[in-house]
């Protein structure tokens, strides 16, 4: 039965079916063939997957991101970043990375952040002499900071799967996120010097103050969200609601949004949320069938005997996630593999928080890696840049991500230090 599920899933996937549909159809085929599973199981699993208070945070943060984009806060963040460091050589590429850091604190979605940054900065980068492939690569990498620097939709889903503290998981992402961003800026600086990208004129402290004053309302939002969660004032789901209310209030006070625009935001957020929620629902059914077929024990039997040290185990997992992330949606990969790998954590005496960050960073790296690289594909399509032109420029950014993963594997304190301060 296990072989039937896996074969059916990959046949449907490579035939071009959406990943949620591939998971759902392969699960239905297994349920039809295996008469020992009651038909009612399908309906129960689909319902219980959707009936989750924690997962309500996903559409709320999607809506908050839509409102922020409609109110122009996204533009203000990019302008503030550019005013602050845009005058340096390679400053526009630095601006992209800094924008990725700031926007990560609003939407928590790599796809949303990459798309927003690309729409604003890609034309300017091309105009200022940046190669199309490099521009797509740095924007994709910066947008990928969304799931690492909190609040993060991926972390909320992971915490829901594993019953981990969302607050601690959020805090664990700060140091890895800053390390990656720093690495991206080094790559950008070297690129700017190699190709002699021209500098722009410093706009002055007054200009920095003006852009900061405009962007401060966006900069405050992550403080409210993270501060509220860590102090116990509200949960991650409630923080999504707070983000939506904050965005609506800002939009109406500044008169940058009206009822018509708000309706468009709600409609768009429903459309955008349908994809990940469909995957979550279908993955719950598929995960049940894989668990029933004892996949966890089979995988553990293959990996644990060769994992003589935690380092070897992490290297194996990193390789598997890189391959999976190249072709599959990150949410789907997480929902399928986390329940399979979770039983191995106590068996190998691993820190669950440390494992979670290695898992997510490796998965994110796969999402940036050719030949598919979903993140790279999204940004290249926005900029009308052929994917083949991005293969070479993206390699240094992938190298930075891999280096950060190895650094975290060898020095777990980079992940556990800040959450350890939380009582």
PDB file of N, CA, C and O in Angstrom, residues 28 33 55 67 85 107 116 144 153 164 195 270 296 302 314 333-334 338 353 370 372 374 385 389 404 409:
ATOM      1  N   UNK A  28      -7.041   9.050  -1.977  1.00  0.00           N
ATOM      2  CA  UNK A  28      -8.325   8.414  -2.320  1.00  0.00           C
ATOM      3  C   UNK A  28      -8.102   7.043  -2.979  1.00  0.00           C
ATOM      4  O   UNK A  28      -8.837   6.090  -2.711  1.00  0.00           O
ATOM      5  N   UNK A  33      -8.514   1.143  -2.577  1.00  0.00           N
ATOM      6  CA  UNK A  33      -7.863  -0.176  -2.680  1.00  0.00           C
ATOM      7  C   UNK A  33      -7.857  -0.888  -1.336  1.00  0.00           C
ATOM      8  O   UNK A  33      -8.114  -2.094  -1.247  1.00  0.00           O
ATOM      9  N   UNK A  55      -4.109  27.269  13.140  1.00  0.00           N
ATOM     10  CA  UNK A  55      -3.949  27.464  11.706  1.00  0.00           C
ATOM     11  C   UNK A  55      -4.785  28.626  11.167  1.00  0.00           C
ATOM     12  O   UNK A  55      -4.606  29.044  10.019  1.00  0.00           O
ATOM     13  N   UNK A  67      -3.297  43.897   3.091  1.00  0.00           N
ATOM     14  CA  UNK A  67      -3.661  45.249   3.531  1.00  0.00           C
ATOM     15  C   UNK A  67      -2.434  46.153   3.549  1.00  0.00           C
ATOM     16  O   UNK A  67      -2.489  47.314   3.125  1.00  0.00           O
ATOM     17  N   UNK A  85      20.593  53.073   3.278  1.00  0.00           N
ATOM     18  CA  UNK A  85      21.849  52.466   2.809  1.00  0.00           C
ATOM     19  C   UNK A  85      21.981  52.445   1.286  1.00  0.00           C
ATOM     20  O   UNK A  85      22.932  51.889   0.747  1.00  0.00           O
ATOM     21  N   UNK A 107       4.420  39.900   6.989  1.00  0.00           N
ATOM     22  CA  UNK A 107       3.604  38.870   6.342  1.00  0.00           C
ATOM     23  C   UNK A 107       3.989  37.451   6.746  1.00  0.00           C
ATOM     24  O   UNK A 107       3.136  36.576   6.831  1.00  0.00           O
ATOM     25  N   UNK A 116       6.406  41.091  -3.543  1.00  0.00           N
ATOM     26  CA  UNK A 116       6.285  42.524  -3.263  1.00  0.00           C
ATOM     27  C   UNK A 116       7.604  43.249  -3.523  1.00  0.00           C
ATOM     28  O   UNK A 116       7.628  44.315  -4.158  1.00  0.00           O
ATOM     29  N   UNK A 144      13.091  35.096   1.036  1.00  0.00           N
ATOM     30  CA  UNK A 144      13.128  33.843   1.796  1.00  0.00           C
ATOM     31  C   UNK A 144      13.382  34.031   3.276  1.00  0.00           C
ATOM     32  O   UNK A 144      13.279  33.070   4.051  1.00  0.00           O
ATOM     33  N   UNK A 153       4.651  32.170   9.021  1.00  0.00           N
ATOM     34  CA  UNK A 153       3.557  31.211   8.784  1.00  0.00           C
ATOM     35  C   UNK A 153       4.087  29.785   8.861  1.00  0.00           C
ATOM     36  O   UNK A 153       3.438  28.897   9.423  1.00  0.00           O
ATOM     37  N   UNK A 164       4.960  22.471  19.646  1.00  0.00           N
ATOM     38  CA  UNK A 164       6.036  23.284  20.206  1.00  0.00           C
ATOM     39  C   UNK A 164       5.518  24.672  20.557  1.00  0.00           C
ATOM     40  O   UNK A 164       4.480  25.103  20.059  1.00  0.00           O
ATOM     41  N   UNK A 195      31.552  44.391 -10.613  1.00  0.00           N
ATOM     42  CA  UNK A 195      30.948  44.942 -11.831  1.00  0.00           C
ATOM     43  C   UNK A 195      30.843  46.468 -11.801  1.00  0.00           C
ATOM     44  O   UNK A 195      30.174  47.063 -12.634  1.00  0.00           O
ATOM     45  N   UNK A 270      -8.321  35.518   0.507  1.00  0.00           N
ATOM     46  CA  UNK A 270      -9.010  34.225   0.414  1.00  0.00           C
ATOM     47  C   UNK A 270      -8.385  33.378  -0.695  1.00  0.00           C
ATOM     48  O   UNK A 270      -8.101  32.185  -0.514  1.00  0.00           O
ATOM     49  N   UNK A 296       7.218   5.938   9.322  1.00  0.00           N
ATOM     50  CA  UNK A 296       8.201   6.471  10.272  1.00  0.00           C
ATOM     51  C   UNK A 296       9.214   5.411  10.687  1.00  0.00           C
ATOM     52  O   UNK A 296      10.426   5.666  10.719  1.00  0.00           O
ATOM     53  N   UNK A 302      16.169   3.005   8.261  1.00  0.00           N
ATOM     54  CA  UNK A 302      17.174   3.292   7.233  1.00  0.00           C
ATOM     55  C   UNK A 302      18.185   4.342   7.683  1.00  0.00           C
ATOM     56  O   UNK A 302      19.377   4.253   7.374  1.00  0.00           O
ATOM     57  N   UNK A 314      21.947  15.096  10.658  1.00  0.00           N
ATOM     58  CA  UNK A 314      21.564  16.395  10.105  1.00  0.00           C
ATOM     59  C   UNK A 314      21.988  16.543   8.644  1.00  0.00           C
ATOM     60  O   UNK A 314      21.270  17.138   7.837  1.00  0.00           O
ATOM     61  N   UNK A 333       5.930  19.740   1.899  1.00  0.00           N
ATOM     62  CA  UNK A 333       7.083  18.945   2.339  1.00  0.00           C
ATOM     63  C   UNK A 333       7.128  18.858   3.853  1.00  0.00           C
ATOM     64  O   UNK A 333       7.388  17.797   4.426  1.00  0.00           O
ATOM     65  N   UNK A 334       6.874  19.985   4.509  1.00  0.00           N
ATOM     66  CA  UNK A 334       6.869  20.013   5.966  1.00  0.00           C
ATOM     67  C   UNK A 334       5.789  19.092   6.537  1.00  0.00           C
ATOM     68  O   UNK A 334       6.040  18.297   7.453  1.00  0.00           O
ATOM     69  N   UNK A 338       7.663  16.078   8.502  1.00  0.00           N
ATOM     70  CA  UNK A 338       7.810  16.309   9.944  1.00  0.00           C
ATOM     71  C   UNK A 338       7.237  15.148  10.770  1.00  0.00           C
ATOM     72  O   UNK A 338       7.911  14.651  11.683  1.00  0.00           O
ATOM     73  N   UNK A 353      14.004  22.126  19.257  1.00  0.00           N
ATOM     74  CA  UNK A 353      14.070  23.480  18.708  1.00  0.00           C
ATOM     75  C   UNK A 353      15.200  23.592  17.684  1.00  0.00           C
ATOM     76  O   UNK A 353      15.041  24.199  16.622  1.00  0.00           O
ATOM     77  N   UNK A 370      17.923  25.717  -8.084  1.00  0.00           N
ATOM     78  CA  UNK A 370      17.531  25.160  -9.388  1.00  0.00           C
ATOM     79  C   UNK A 370      17.661  23.634  -9.361  1.00  0.00           C
ATOM     80  O   UNK A 370      18.353  23.104  -8.477  1.00  0.00           O
ATOM     81  N   UNK A 372      14.338  23.725 -10.285  1.00  0.00           N
ATOM     82  CA  UNK A 372      13.013  24.340 -10.169  1.00  0.00           C
ATOM     83  C   UNK A 372      13.085  25.560  -9.263  1.00  0.00           C
ATOM     84  O   UNK A 372      12.925  26.685  -9.718  1.00  0.00           O
ATOM     85  N   UNK A 374      11.132  26.927  -6.393  1.00  0.00           N
ATOM     86  CA  UNK A 374       9.865  27.663  -6.458  1.00  0.00           C
ATOM     87  C   UNK A 374       9.990  29.169  -6.226  1.00  0.00           C
ATOM     88  O   UNK A 374       9.359  29.969  -6.926  1.00  0.00           O
ATOM     89  N   UNK A 385      12.662  37.266 -16.466  1.00  0.00           N
ATOM     90  CA  UNK A 385      14.054  36.833 -16.589  1.00  0.00           C
ATOM     91  C   UNK A 385      14.071  35.312 -16.740  1.00  0.00           C
ATOM     92  O   UNK A 385      13.492  34.611 -15.901  1.00  0.00           O
ATOM     93  N   UNK A 389      19.145  32.021 -16.599  1.00  0.00           N
ATOM     94  CA  UNK A 389      20.039  33.150 -16.330  1.00  0.00           C
ATOM     95  C   UNK A 389      20.278  33.348 -14.838  1.00  0.00           C
ATOM     96  O   UNK A 389      21.152  34.139 -14.451  1.00  0.00           O
ATOM     97  N   UNK A 404      25.245  28.752   6.760  1.00  0.00           N
ATOM     98  CA  UNK A 404      24.486  29.069   7.976  1.00  0.00           C
ATOM     99  C   UNK A 404      23.926  27.802   8.619  1.00  0.00           C
ATOM    100  O   UNK A 404      23.936  27.662   9.851  1.00  0.00           O
ATOM    101  N   UNK A 409      24.296  23.808  12.928  1.00  0.00           N
ATOM    102  CA  UNK A 409      24.456  22.405  13.342  1.00  0.00           C
ATOM    103  C   UNK A 409      25.602  22.275  14.348  1.00  0.00           C
ATOM    104  O   UNK A 409      25.479  21.589  15.374  1.00  0.00           O
TER     105      UNK A 409
END
